[in-house]
Short mmCIF file of C-alpha atoms in Angstrom, two decimals:
data_model
loop_
_atom_site.label_atom_id
_atom_site.label_comp_id
_atom_site.label_asym_id
_atom_site.label_seq_id
_atom_site.Cartn_x
_atom_site.Cartn_y
_atom_site.Cartn_z
CA MET A 1045 53.42 42.37 6.82
CA LYS A 1046 52.42 46.05 6.26
CA MET A 1047 54.36 48.73 8.16
CA ASP A 1048 53.62 52.31 8.42
CA SER A 1049 55.53 55.18 10.43
CA ILE A 1050 53.41 57.98 11.91
CA ILE A 1051 55.27 60.93 13.46
CA CYS A 1052 53.85 62.75 16.27
CA ASN A 1053 54.99 65.58 17.98
CA SER A 1054 52.13 65.97 20.74
CA TYR A 1055 50.03 63.85 22.91
CA ALA A 1056 46.93 64.81 20.71
CA ASP A 1057 48.96 63.74 17.32
CA VAL A 1058 49.51 60.08 19.23
CA GLU A 1059 45.78 59.96 20.61
CA ASN A 1060 44.87 60.80 17.03
CA ALA A 1061 46.92 58.23 15.39
CA ILE A 1062 46.04 55.55 17.50
CA ASN A 1063 42.23 56.12 17.15
CA LYS A 1064 43.15 55.65 13.54
CA VAL A 1065 44.58 52.62 13.75
CA LYS A 1066 42.17 51.20 16.30
CA TRP A 1067 39.53 51.86 13.80
CA GLN A 1068 41.16 49.46 11.44
CA SER A 1069 41.82 46.67 13.83
CA ILE A 1070 39.94 44.55 16.56
CA GLU A 1071 42.88 43.95 19.05
CA LEU A 1072 46.21 45.88 19.43
CA VAL A 1073 49.38 45.49 21.42
CA PHE A 1074 52.03 48.23 21.79
CA ARG A 1075 55.47 48.62 23.07
CA GLY A 1076 57.10 51.91 23.84
CA LEU A 1077 60.90 52.38 23.41
CA PRO A 1078 62.74 55.23 24.55
CA HIS A 1079 64.87 56.06 21.52
CA CYS A 1080 63.66 55.97 18.02
CA SER A 1081 67.06 54.21 16.75
CA TYR A 1082 66.40 51.24 19.21
CA THR A 1083 65.20 47.90 17.22
CA LEU A 1084 62.52 45.49 18.26
CA GLN A 1085 64.53 43.05 20.04
CA THR A 1086 64.84 41.07 23.24
CA ARG A 1087 67.26 42.44 25.97
CA ILE A 1088 69.05 39.23 25.68
CA GLU A 1089 69.36 39.48 22.09
CA ASP A 1090 70.94 42.93 22.78
CA LYS A 1091 73.62 41.97 25.06
CA LEU A 1092 74.47 38.80 23.62
CA LYS A 1093 76.07 39.00 20.03
CA ASN A 1094 76.49 35.13 19.90
CA LYS A 1095 72.82 34.12 19.32
CA ILE A 1096 73.63 30.50 19.57
CA ASN A 1097 74.68 30.71 22.92
CA ALA A 1098 71.86 32.92 24.36
CA ASN A 1099 69.75 29.93 25.23
CA ASN A 1100 72.49 28.46 27.69
CA SER A 1101 73.24 31.87 28.96
CA VAL A 1102 69.51 32.49 29.70
CA ARG A 1103 69.32 28.74 31.41
CA GLU A 1104 72.36 29.82 33.34
CA MET A 1105 70.86 33.11 34.42
CA ILE A 1106 67.72 31.71 35.57
CA GLY A 1107 69.50 28.97 37.53
CA ALA A 1108 71.51 31.65 39.43
CA PHE A 1109 68.14 33.52 39.79
CA GLU A 1110 66.56 30.55 41.44
CA ASN A 1111 69.61 29.99 43.64
CA LEU A 1112 68.75 33.67 44.95
CA ILE A 1113 65.41 32.90 45.67
CA LYS A 1114 66.01 29.93 47.54
CA LEU A 1115 68.76 31.56 49.54
CA ASN A 1116 66.13 34.29 50.51
CA ALA A 1117 68.43 37.06 49.05
CA ILE A 1118 66.03 38.74 46.80
CA GLN A 1119 62.39 38.21 48.28
CA ASN A 1120 61.87 41.68 48.85
CA GLU A 1121 62.63 42.69 45.11
CA ILE A 1122 60.34 39.83 43.74
CA TYR A 1123 57.43 41.40 41.81
CA VAL A 1124 54.14 41.01 43.37
CA ASP A 1125 51.38 41.07 40.90
CA ASN A 1126 47.99 42.48 41.00
CA PHE A 1127 46.42 39.50 41.97
CA PRO A 1128 46.94 38.82 45.58
CA PHE A 1129 45.25 35.59 45.68
CA LYS A 1130 47.62 33.98 43.30
CA LYS A 1131 50.49 31.85 44.88
CA LEU A 1132 54.04 32.94 43.89
CA ASN A 1133 55.19 29.94 41.91
CA TYR A 1134 58.89 29.95 41.74
CA LYS A 1135 58.96 26.44 40.02
CA ASN A 1136 57.38 27.82 36.94
CA GLU A 1137 60.20 28.80 34.32
CA TRP A 1138 57.83 31.48 32.86
CA TYR A 1139 57.10 33.05 35.89
CA LEU A 1140 60.65 33.22 37.05
CA LEU A 1141 61.63 34.74 33.57
CA CYS A 1142 59.01 37.70 34.14
CA GLN A 1143 60.60 38.17 37.61
CA ALA A 1144 63.85 38.22 36.49
CA GLN A 1145 62.82 40.55 33.45
CA HIS A 1146 61.38 43.07 36.28
CA LEU A 1147 64.61 42.96 38.17
CA GLY A 1148 66.79 43.77 35.01
CA ILE A 1149 68.14 40.36 34.09
CA PRO A 1150 68.09 40.01 30.24
CA THR A 1151 65.89 37.58 28.99
CA MET A 1152 64.15 36.26 25.90
CA LEU A 1153 60.87 38.11 26.91
CA MET A 1154 59.58 41.33 25.74
CA ASP A 1155 57.05 43.54 27.63
CA TRP A 1156 53.90 44.43 25.38
CA SER A 1157 50.64 46.22 26.83
CA ALA A 1158 46.99 46.25 25.27
CA ASP A 1159 47.18 49.72 26.81
CA TRP A 1160 48.59 52.18 24.66
CA LYS A 1161 49.18 54.91 27.31
CA LYS A 1162 51.25 52.46 29.12
CA ALA A 1163 53.53 51.76 26.06
CA LEU A 1164 53.70 55.84 25.55
CA PHE A 1165 55.05 56.25 29.11
CA PHE A 1166 57.92 53.93 28.29
CA SER A 1167 58.69 55.49 24.73
CA THR A 1168 58.93 59.00 26.40
CA PHE A 1169 60.72 57.88 29.93
CA ASP A 1170 64.50 57.76 29.81
CA LEU A 1171 66.14 60.03 32.33
CA ASN A 1172 69.51 59.85 30.44
CA ASN A 1173 68.03 60.93 26.91
CA GLU A 1174 65.37 63.57 27.69
CA THR A 1175 65.97 65.10 24.33
CA LYS A 1176 65.58 61.93 22.01
CA SER A 1177 62.41 61.09 20.19
CA GLY A 1178 60.89 57.77 21.46
CA LEU A 1179 59.14 55.17 19.32
CA LEU A 1180 56.05 53.52 20.10
CA TRP A 1181 55.50 50.07 18.23
CA CYS A 1182 51.92 48.80 17.62
CA PHE A 1183 50.83 45.57 16.29
CA ASP A 1184 47.58 43.99 15.15
#
């Protein structure tokens, strides 16, 4: 796997770098991280140092999340996606994982975007570390 780093100091630098990379590939996905020292790992990997128990811990968290939904304790917090005709599917574990992740519950999922500008936002948006350099991952 080939990995290159490009240091950018402005929006124009990022845009030029993305255009160079797009020229070489058909499809790209992007992920933005607000600090250049962060590694590419899921939140559950970051929180749980014992990787063997991570799977069981995720199952327990999802079970607790399902219980909160059943009790109607978090209905107003549930993410409503851009497809209003889609029925909310609380029985689907993947749907629950996506909802849990957007509420800050550590999961084994990682957000990626086909839109580099969305990922760039996440690489620059950290109110606690505004002076830190962000990181924009790009995979083809």
